[in-house]
Coordinates of C-alpha atoms and ligand atoms in Angstrom, one line a residue:
M1412 CA 181.0 149.4 105.8
K1413 CA 180.9 152.1 108.4
V1414 CA 178.3 151.7 111.0
A1415 CA 177.0 153.1 114.1
I1416 CA 175.5 151.7 117.3
I1417 CA 173.0 153.3 119.7
G1418 CA 172.4 151.7 122.5
T1419 CA 175.2 148.6 123.9
G1420 CA 171.9 146.6 125.5
H1421 CA 172.0 142.9 124.7
V1422 CA 170.5 144.0 120.9
G1423 CA 172.8 146.4 120.6
L1424 CA 176.1 144.9 121.6
V1425 CA 175.7 141.5 120.0
T1426 CA 174.4 143.2 117.0
A1427 CA 178.2 145.3 117.1
V1428 CA 180.2 142.9 117.5
T1429 CA 178.5 140.3 115.2
L1430 CA 178.4 143.2 112.4
A1431 CA 182.0 143.9 113.3
A1432 CA 182.9 140.1 113.0
I1433 CA 181.8 139.6 109.0
G1434 CA 183.9 142.7 108.5
H1435 CA 182.1 146.1 108.7
D1436 CA 183.6 148.6 111.1
V1437 CA 181.4 149.5 113.8
S1438 CA 181.3 152.0 116.4
G1439 CA 179.4 151.4 119.8
M1440 CA 177.5 154.3 121.4
D1441 CA 175.8 154.5 124.8
A1442 CA 174.3 157.6 127.1
D1443 CA 175.7 155.2 130.3
E1444 CA 179.5 156.1 130.3
E1445 CA 180.0 153.4 132.7
K1446 CA 178.9 150.5 130.7
I1447 CA 180.8 152.6 127.7
E1448 CA 184.2 152.3 130.2
A1449 CA 183.6 148.4 131.1
L1450 CA 183.3 148.3 126.8
R1451 CA 186.3 150.3 126.4
Q1452 CA 188.3 147.7 128.7
G1453 CA 186.8 145.0 126.7
R1454 CA 184.6 144.0 129.2
A1455 CA 180.8 142.8 128.4
P1456 CA 178.3 143.7 130.7
F1457 CA 176.1 141.0 130.9
F1458 CA 176.4 137.2 130.4
E1459 CA 175.9 135.5 127.0
P1460 CA 177.8 133.0 125.8
G1461 CA 180.2 133.4 123.1
L1462 CA 180.0 137.3 123.5
Q1463 CA 183.0 138.1 126.1
A1464 CA 185.5 136.5 123.0
M1465 CA 184.0 137.9 120.2
L1466 CA 184.1 141.5 122.1
E1467 CA 187.6 141.1 122.9
E1468 CA 188.8 139.4 119.2
Q1469 CA 186.9 142.3 117.6
A1470 CA 188.2 145.1 119.6
A1471 CA 191.9 143.6 119.2
A1472 CA 191.1 143.4 114.5
G1473 CA 190.7 147.0 115.1
R1474 CA 187.3 146.8 114.0
L1475 CA 185.5 148.4 117.0
R1476 CA 185.2 150.8 119.2
F1477 CA 183.1 152.6 122.1
S1478 CA 182.3 156.0 122.8
P1479 CA 179.4 157.8 124.9
D1480 CA 179.5 160.7 122.7
P1481 CA 177.4 161.2 119.0
R1482 CA 180.0 163.7 118.2
E1483 CA 182.6 161.1 118.1
T1484 CA 180.0 158.1 116.5
L1485 CA 177.7 159.2 114.3
P1486 CA 179.5 161.6 111.5
G1487 CA 180.9 159.1 108.5
A1488 CA 179.2 156.3 109.5
E1489 CA 177.2 155.1 106.5
I1490 CA 174.0 153.4 108.8
V1491 CA 173.3 154.1 111.9
F1492 CA 171.4 151.5 113.9
I1493 CA 168.8 152.4 117.1
C1494 CA 169.0 149.3 119.4
V1495 CA 167.8 151.2 122.5
G1496 CA 165.3 150.1 124.6
T1497 CA 161.9 150.1 124.7
P1498 CA 160.1 149.3 127.8
S1499 CA 157.1 149.1 129.0
T1500 CA 155.4 152.3 130.5
P1501 CA 153.3 151.6 133.3
D1502 CA 149.5 151.1 131.5
G1503 CA 151.7 148.4 128.8
E1504 CA 152.9 150.9 125.8
A1505 CA 156.2 150.8 124.9
N1506 CA 157.9 153.7 126.1
L1507 CA 159.7 155.0 122.5
A1508 CA 161.6 158.5 124.5
A1509 CA 164.9 156.9 124.2
V1510 CA 164.0 156.4 120.5
E1511 CA 163.1 159.7 120.2
R1512 CA 166.5 161.1 121.4
S1513 CA 168.1 159.2 119.2
C1514 CA 166.5 160.6 116.2
I1515 CA 167.7 163.3 117.6
E1516 CA 171.3 163.1 118.2
I1517 CA 171.4 161.6 114.1
A1518 CA 169.8 164.3 112.8
R1519 CA 172.2 166.5 114.6
H1520 CA 175.3 164.9 114.2
A1521 CA 175.0 162.3 111.4
D1522 CA 176.3 162.8 108.1
A1523 CA 173.4 163.8 105.5
G1524 CA 172.2 160.9 103.4
V1525 CA 172.7 158.6 106.6
V1526 CA 170.5 154.8 106.6
V1527 CA 169.1 154.8 110.1
V1528 CA 167.9 151.5 110.6
G1529 CA 165.3 150.8 113.7
K1530 CA 166.6 147.5 115.3
S1531 CA 165.0 148.6 118.7
T1532 CA 160.9 146.6 119.2
V1533 CA 158.7 149.5 118.1
P1534 CA 155.0 149.1 117.6
A1535 CA 153.9 149.6 114.0
G1536 CA 154.4 153.6 112.7
T1537 CA 156.9 154.9 114.9
A1538 CA 159.1 155.4 112.0
D1539 CA 156.8 157.8 110.6
R1540 CA 157.2 160.1 113.9
M1541 CA 160.6 158.9 113.5
R1542 CA 160.5 161.0 109.9
E1543 CA 159.1 164.0 111.5
T1544 CA 161.3 164.6 114.1
F1545 CA 164.1 164.5 111.5
R1546 CA 162.2 166.6 108.9
R1547 CA 161.9 168.9 112.3
E1548 CA 165.3 168.5 114.0
R1549 CA 166.8 168.9 110.2
P1550 CA 165.0 170.1 107.8
D1551 CA 167.5 170.0 105.0
G1552 CA 169.0 166.5 105.6
R1553 CA 167.9 163.4 104.0
F1554 CA 167.8 160.5 105.6
H1555 CA 166.7 156.9 104.6
L1556 CA 164.8 155.0 107.1
V1557 CA 164.8 151.5 107.6
S1558 CA 163.1 149.2 110.2
N1559 CA 165.0 145.6 110.5
P1560 CA 163.5 144.0 113.3
E1561 CA 166.2 140.8 115.1
F1562 CA 164.7 137.6 116.1
L1563 CA 167.5 137.0 118.6
R1564 CA 167.3 135.1 121.8
E1565 CA 169.3 135.4 124.8
G1566 CA 171.8 132.6 125.4
S1567 CA 171.9 131.9 121.9
A1568 CA 171.8 135.8 120.9
I1569 CA 175.2 135.0 118.4
H1570 CA 174.1 132.3 117.1
D1571 CA 171.1 133.4 115.9
T1572 CA 172.4 137.1 114.4
L1573 CA 175.2 135.0 112.6
E1574 CA 173.3 131.9 111.3
P1575 CA 169.6 133.6 111.1
D1576 CA 166.2 132.0 110.1
R1577 CA 166.0 135.0 107.7
V1578 CA 166.8 139.0 107.9
L1579 CA 163.8 140.9 107.9
V1580 CA 163.7 144.3 106.1
G1581 CA 161.6 147.0 105.4
A1582 CA 162.5 150.5 103.9
E1583 CA 161.0 152.9 102.2
D1584 CA 163.3 153.6 99.2
E1585 CA 165.9 151.6 97.2
A1586 CA 168.7 153.1 99.4
G1587 CA 167.8 151.7 102.4
F1588 CA 167.2 148.1 101.0
D1589 CA 170.2 148.8 98.8
A1590 CA 172.7 149.5 102.1
L1591 CA 171.0 146.8 103.5
R1592 CA 171.6 144.1 101.1
R1593 CA 175.8 144.9 101.2
L1594 CA 175.6 145.0 105.0
Y1595 CA 174.0 141.8 105.3
A1596 CA 175.9 140.3 102.0
P1597 CA 178.4 137.9 104.1
L1598 CA 175.3 136.1 105.4
L1599 CA 172.8 136.2 102.5
D1600 CA 175.9 134.9 100.2
R1601 CA 175.7 132.0 101.7
G1602 CA 171.9 131.4 101.4
V1603 CA 170.2 133.3 104.7
P1604 CA 167.2 133.9 103.5
L1605 CA 166.0 138.1 102.9
I1606 CA 162.5 139.4 103.3
E1607 CA 162.1 142.7 101.9
T1608 CA 158.7 144.8 103.1
D1609 CA 157.7 148.3 103.4
V1610 CA 158.5 150.1 107.0
S1611 CA 155.2 149.5 109.2
T1612 CA 155.1 145.3 107.9
A1613 CA 158.6 145.1 109.1
E1614 CA 157.7 146.5 112.5
L1615 CA 154.5 144.7 113.1
A1616 CA 156.0 141.7 111.8
K1617 CA 158.1 141.7 114.8
H1618 CA 155.6 142.7 117.3
A1619 CA 153.1 139.8 115.7
S1620 CA 156.2 137.2 116.0
N1621 CA 156.8 137.7 119.7
A1622 CA 153.1 137.7 120.5
F1623 CA 152.1 135.0 118.5
L1624 CA 155.4 132.6 120.6
A1625 CA 153.9 133.7 123.3
L1626 CA 150.5 132.5 122.8
K1627 CA 151.8 129.1 121.8
I1628 CA 153.8 128.6 125.8
S1629 CA 150.0 130.2 126.8
Y1630 CA 148.3 127.6 125.4
V1631 CA 150.3 124.9 126.2
N1632 CA 149.9 126.3 129.7
A1633 CA 146.2 126.7 130.0
L1634 CA 146.8 122.6 128.3
A1635 CA 148.4 121.9 130.7
R1636 CA 145.6 123.2 133.7
L1637 CA 143.5 120.9 131.5
C1638 CA 145.3 118.0 131.7
E1639 CA 146.4 118.1 135.2
R1640 CA 142.4 117.8 136.1
V1641 CA 141.7 115.1 133.7
G1642 CA 145.3 113.3 134.4
A1643 CA 146.7 113.8 131.1
D1644 CA 150.1 114.0 129.9
V1645 CA 150.4 117.5 128.1
T1646 CA 154.4 116.6 127.0
A1647 CA 152.5 113.5 125.4
V1648 CA 149.3 115.8 124.1
T1649 CA 151.8 118.6 122.8
N1650 CA 154.4 115.6 120.9
V1651 CA 150.8 114.6 119.1
M1652 CA 150.3 118.2 118.0
G1653 CA 154.1 119.2 117.2
S1654 CA 154.2 116.6 115.2
D1655 CA 151.5 117.8 112.4
P1656 CA 153.5 120.6 110.3
R1657 CA 151.4 123.1 110.4
I1658 CA 151.8 123.7 114.3
G1659 CA 155.1 122.5 114.8
G1660 CA 156.9 121.1 118.0
A1661 CA 158.9 124.3 118.7
F1662 CA 158.2 126.9 121.7
L1663 CA 155.6 124.3 123.2
R1664 CA 156.8 123.2 126.3
A1665 CA 154.5 124.1 129.6
G1666 CA 155.9 125.1 132.9
I1667 CA 156.3 128.2 134.9
G1668 CA 155.9 130.9 131.6
Y1669 CA 157.6 132.6 130.0
G1670 CA 159.8 136.2 131.2
G1671 CA 162.7 138.0 129.9
H1672 CA 162.5 141.4 128.5
C1673 CA 160.9 140.5 125.6
F1674 CA 157.8 138.5 125.1
P1675 CA 155.8 140.3 128.4
K1676 CA 156.7 143.9 127.2
D1677 CA 156.0 143.0 123.9
V1678 CA 152.8 141.5 124.3
A1679 CA 151.5 144.2 126.5
A1680 CA 153.1 146.9 123.6
F1681 CA 151.0 145.1 120.9
G1682 CA 148.0 144.9 122.7
R1683 CA 147.9 148.3 123.7
L1684 CA 148.8 148.9 120.0
A1685 CA 145.9 147.4 118.7
D1686 CA 143.7 149.4 121.1
R1687 CA 145.1 152.7 119.9
L1688 CA 144.5 151.2 116.3
G1689 CA 140.6 150.9 117.0
Y1690 CA 141.0 146.7 117.0
P1691 CA 141.0 145.3 120.4
F1692 CA 142.7 142.4 120.0
P1693 CA 141.7 141.0 123.6
I1694 CA 143.9 136.9 122.9
L1695 CA 146.5 139.0 124.1
A1696 CA 145.4 140.4 127.5
E1697 CA 144.5 136.6 127.7
I1698 CA 148.4 135.5 126.9
A1699 CA 149.6 137.3 129.8
R1700 CA 146.6 136.4 131.8
I1701 CA 147.4 132.5 131.4
N1702 CA 151.5 133.1 131.8
D1703 CA 150.4 134.9 135.2
E1704 CA 148.5 132.2 136.2
A1705 CA 151.2 129.6 135.4
V1706 CA 153.4 130.9 138.6
E1707 CA 150.2 130.7 141.0
A1708 CA 150.2 127.5 139.6
V1709 CA 153.5 126.4 141.0
V1710 CA 152.7 128.2 144.1
E1711 CA 149.7 126.0 144.6
L1712 CA 151.7 122.7 143.9
V1713 CA 154.0 124.2 146.4
R1714 CA 151.4 124.6 148.8
D1715 CA 149.7 121.5 148.2
A1716 CA 153.0 119.6 149.1
V1717 CA 153.8 121.2 152.2
W1718 CA 150.5 121.7 153.5
N1719 CA 151.4 125.4 155.7
V1720 CA 153.5 127.7 154.1
P1721 CA 155.1 129.7 156.7
G1722 CA 158.4 128.8 158.2
K1723 CA 158.7 125.9 156.0
R1724 CA 162.3 126.0 153.4
I1725 CA 161.6 125.8 149.9
A1726 CA 164.9 125.6 147.3
I1727 CA 164.4 127.3 143.8
L1728 CA 167.1 126.1 141.2
G1729 CA 167.9 128.1 138.3
L1730 CA 166.8 131.9 138.7
S1731 CA 167.4 133.6 135.1
F1732 CA 164.0 133.9 133.1
K1733 CA 165.9 131.0 131.1
P1734 CA 169.2 129.2 130.6
E1735 CA 172.7 130.4 129.6
T1736 CA 171.6 134.0 130.5
D1737 CA 172.4 135.8 133.7
D1738 CA 169.1 138.1 133.0
I1739 CA 166.2 138.1 135.7
R1740 CA 164.1 140.6 134.0
L1741 CA 160.5 139.4 134.4
S1742 CA 161.8 135.9 135.2
P1743 CA 159.2 133.4 136.6
A1744 CA 161.6 131.9 138.7
L1745 CA 162.3 135.4 140.7
A1746 CA 158.1 135.9 140.3
L1747 CA 157.9 132.5 142.3
A1748 CA 160.6 133.2 144.9
A1749 CA 158.7 137.0 145.5
R1750 CA 155.1 135.1 145.7
L1751 CA 156.5 132.1 148.4
L1752 CA 158.4 134.9 150.7
E1753 CA 155.2 136.7 150.9
L1754 CA 153.5 133.8 151.9
G1755 CA 156.2 133.1 154.7
A1756 CA 158.4 131.0 153.3
E1757 CA 162.2 130.4 153.4
V1758 CA 163.3 130.6 150.1
A1759 CA 167.2 129.7 149.5
G1760 CA 168.1 130.4 145.4
Y1761 CA 170.7 128.8 143.0
D1762 CA 171.7 129.6 139.8
P1763 CA 174.6 129.1 137.7
R1764 CA 175.1 132.9 136.6
A1765 CA 171.7 134.9 137.8
A1766 CA 172.5 134.9 141.6
A1767 CA 173.6 138.5 142.2
N1768 CA 171.3 139.7 140.0
A1769 CA 168.3 137.8 141.5
K1770 CA 169.9 138.6 145.0
A1771 CA 169.4 142.3 144.1
E1772 CA 166.1 142.2 142.5
V1773 CA 164.7 140.1 145.8
P1774 CA 166.8 141.1 148.8
D1775 CA 165.1 138.2 150.7
L1776 CA 166.3 135.2 148.8
V1777 CA 169.3 133.3 150.3
I1778 CA 171.3 132.3 147.7
A1779 CA 173.7 129.1 147.9
P1780 CA 176.4 128.3 146.6
D1781 CA 175.5 125.4 144.9
P1782 CA 171.9 123.2 143.8
Y1783 CA 172.6 120.8 146.8
A1784 CA 173.2 123.4 149.5
A1785 CA 170.4 124.9 148.8
A1786 CA 168.5 121.9 149.3
E1787 CA 170.0 121.7 152.6
G1788 CA 166.7 121.2 154.8
A1789 CA 164.0 122.1 152.3
H1790 CA 160.8 120.7 152.6
A1791 CA 160.1 121.3 148.7
I1792 CA 162.9 121.4 146.0
V1793 CA 161.6 123.8 142.5
L1794 CA 163.4 123.4 139.4
A1795 CA 162.3 126.9 138.0
T1796 CA 164.9 127.1 135.2
E1797 CA 166.2 124.6 133.0
W1798 CA 170.3 125.0 132.9
S1799 CA 171.7 121.6 131.7
E1800 CA 173.9 121.3 134.9
L1801 CA 170.4 121.9 136.9
V1802 CA 169.0 119.5 135.1
E1803 CA 171.9 116.3 135.6
L1804 CA 171.5 116.9 139.3
D1805 CA 172.3 113.4 141.7
P1806 CA 168.8 112.7 142.5
G1807 CA 170.3 110.4 145.5
R1808 CA 172.5 113.2 146.8
L1809 CA 169.3 115.7 146.7
R1810 CA 167.6 113.3 148.7
A1811 CA 169.9 113.0 151.8
A1812 CA 170.0 116.9 151.6
V1813 CA 166.3 117.8 152.1
A1814 CA 163.8 117.5 154.9
Q1815 CA 160.9 116.4 153.1
P1816 CA 161.3 114.9 149.6
V1817 CA 158.6 116.9 147.1
L1818 CA 160.6 117.9 143.8
I1819 CA 158.1 120.0 142.0
D1820 CA 159.5 120.2 138.1
A1821 CA 158.4 123.7 136.6
R1822 CA 160.0 122.7 133.2
N1823 CA 159.2 119.6 132.6
A1824 CA 162.9 119.1 132.5
L1825 CA 163.9 116.5 134.8
D1826 CA 164.3 112.2 135.1
G1827 CA 161.0 112.0 136.9
A1828 CA 161.3 108.0 137.3
A1829 CA 165.0 108.9 138.5
F1830 CA 163.7 110.9 141.1
A1831 CA 160.9 109.0 142.4
E1832 CA 162.8 105.7 142.4
A1833 CA 165.7 108.1 145.0
G1834 CA 162.2 108.7 147.0
F1835 CA 160.7 111.7 146.2
E1836 CA 157.8 112.7 145.0
Y1837 CA 157.4 114.3 141.9
R1838 CA 155.7 117.2 140.6
P1839 CA 155.5 117.9 137.2
I1840 CA 153.1 120.4 134.9
G1841 CA 150.5 119.4 133.2
R1842 CA 151.7 115.5 134.0
P1843 CA 150.7 112.6 136.5
A1844 CA 152.9 113.0 139.7
L1845 CA 155.3 110.0 140.5
R1846 CA 155.7 108.8 143.8
P1847 CA 158.3 106.0 145.7
D1848 CA 157.1 102.5 145.6
Ligands
LIG1176 C1 162.3 136.2 122.0 C2 161.9 135.3 121.0 O1 161.9 134.0 120.8 C3 163.2 136.0 119.9 O2 162.9 135.3 119.0 C4 163.2 137.3 119.9 O3 164.1 137.9 119.3 C5 163.3 137.9 121.8 O4 162.5 137.6 122.1 C6 163.2 139.8 121.1 O5 162.7 140.2 121.1 O6 164.1 140.2 121.7 P1 164.4 135.5 124.2 O7 162.7 136.2 125.4 O8 165.3 135.8 124.6 O9 163.8 135.2 123.0 O10 163.9 133.8 124.8 P2 163.0 132.7 124.4 O11 164.0 131.7 123.5 O12 162.4 133.2 123.5 O13 162.4 132.5 125.6 C7 161.5 133.4 126.4 C8 160.8 132.7 127.3 O14 159.8 131.4 126.9 C9 161.5 132.2 128.0 O15 161.5 132.6 129.5 C10 161.2 130.9 128.6 O16 161.7 129.9 129.5 C11 160.0 130.4 127.5 N1 159.8 129.3 126.8 C12 160.0 129.5 125.7 C13 158.6 128.6 127.5 O17 158.1 128.2 128.4 N2 158.2 127.6 126.6 C14 158.5 127.4 125.4 O18 158.2 125.8 124.7 C15 159.6 128.1 125.3

């Protein structure tokens, strides 16, 4: 099918390359001309495992092209995806200006009868506003509106898109359902479940899912605070909880909290939507509060370990908001770095992919070329993001580098006994500390 995609950020670009990979003819569009130029030259503008290779492959196969111009991209498309950003406004609401602009471009340049698919995460009810925009801009046109939220995770986005747990399609008419069934036929034929709903249900289900996943994380982080107070082990508690299939073991890892471009903004936007709908949903604000507290709990561990923070050197290993991405947006690792700098520490950071982005965001952060250099002369090391290369560090080599052997495992990802054996005081989250004999 001939598909146009507005917005070539994380969701849009992954959608573009994967739809090309399952055989569609895809045109990607973005207002950022520099980004389009890079894509035309075959360069992915951010790191995502497998993306670069798939981009080159699909462009070479002639199924994928990019343009900044709606007049080149939209005419002739059977389906147009809206994948533009919906960032937070200062009061937490989703900023839908780019969604509105996309609708205006579609109304002006797409063929009549086109299926318009919202993939950006938007508050329930957005489709109604989109419909009004189409009516106003093109009263004679017919647009079939669909909400098709994505559930891909950064770091495994290609896999999550090609092997999804389910495809969710909310449409207002049969033309929308039919187009999306044909579009996703290569996945559906392999047995991927398709859930069809009305448009508002699909929009709401996306916010509800992300907020619930964030709730699981904040729940275990609050639990970690209790475990620390009674000397229990949060990982053992969550193992017990997770073995109950009604609860499920995923997303119960305590640590420094969630970050990224999705959970923080979606929890806030869902809360604002609930307020606007006249049903305040205070648990959502509490999720965010506990998440902020998770960073503060690590700051306290550092303070406890080094006593006076000013002038102490702290190494932060892992700067991205999660492993396998160079995305540092609302990364808890960087929130920690900023807090420690504010308290007067010297902070050295290392990350396999996100160092340049981190430095641009927190200029006072010293970037080290490798984890051992970051640890050189440190009074405490914090593992903030559990990249596999950081989980496999050599405790003996780190011990030889540091000034004071304190290892704060803010992701509960390391072999604590090995670090204690190497002479470290090992401080995990919500679990008893281990000390060298
Ligand atoms: C999240 C959702 O998982 C996707 O389903 C959704 O499509 C996406 O948002 C989106 O709305 O676009 P993502 O933010 O890429 O995906 O990454 P996650 O794997 O969900 O991790 C989010 C944060 O939670 C990370 O900072 C991670 O370290 C943290 N986390 C995750 C925990 O602290 N504990 C856990 O048990 C799991």
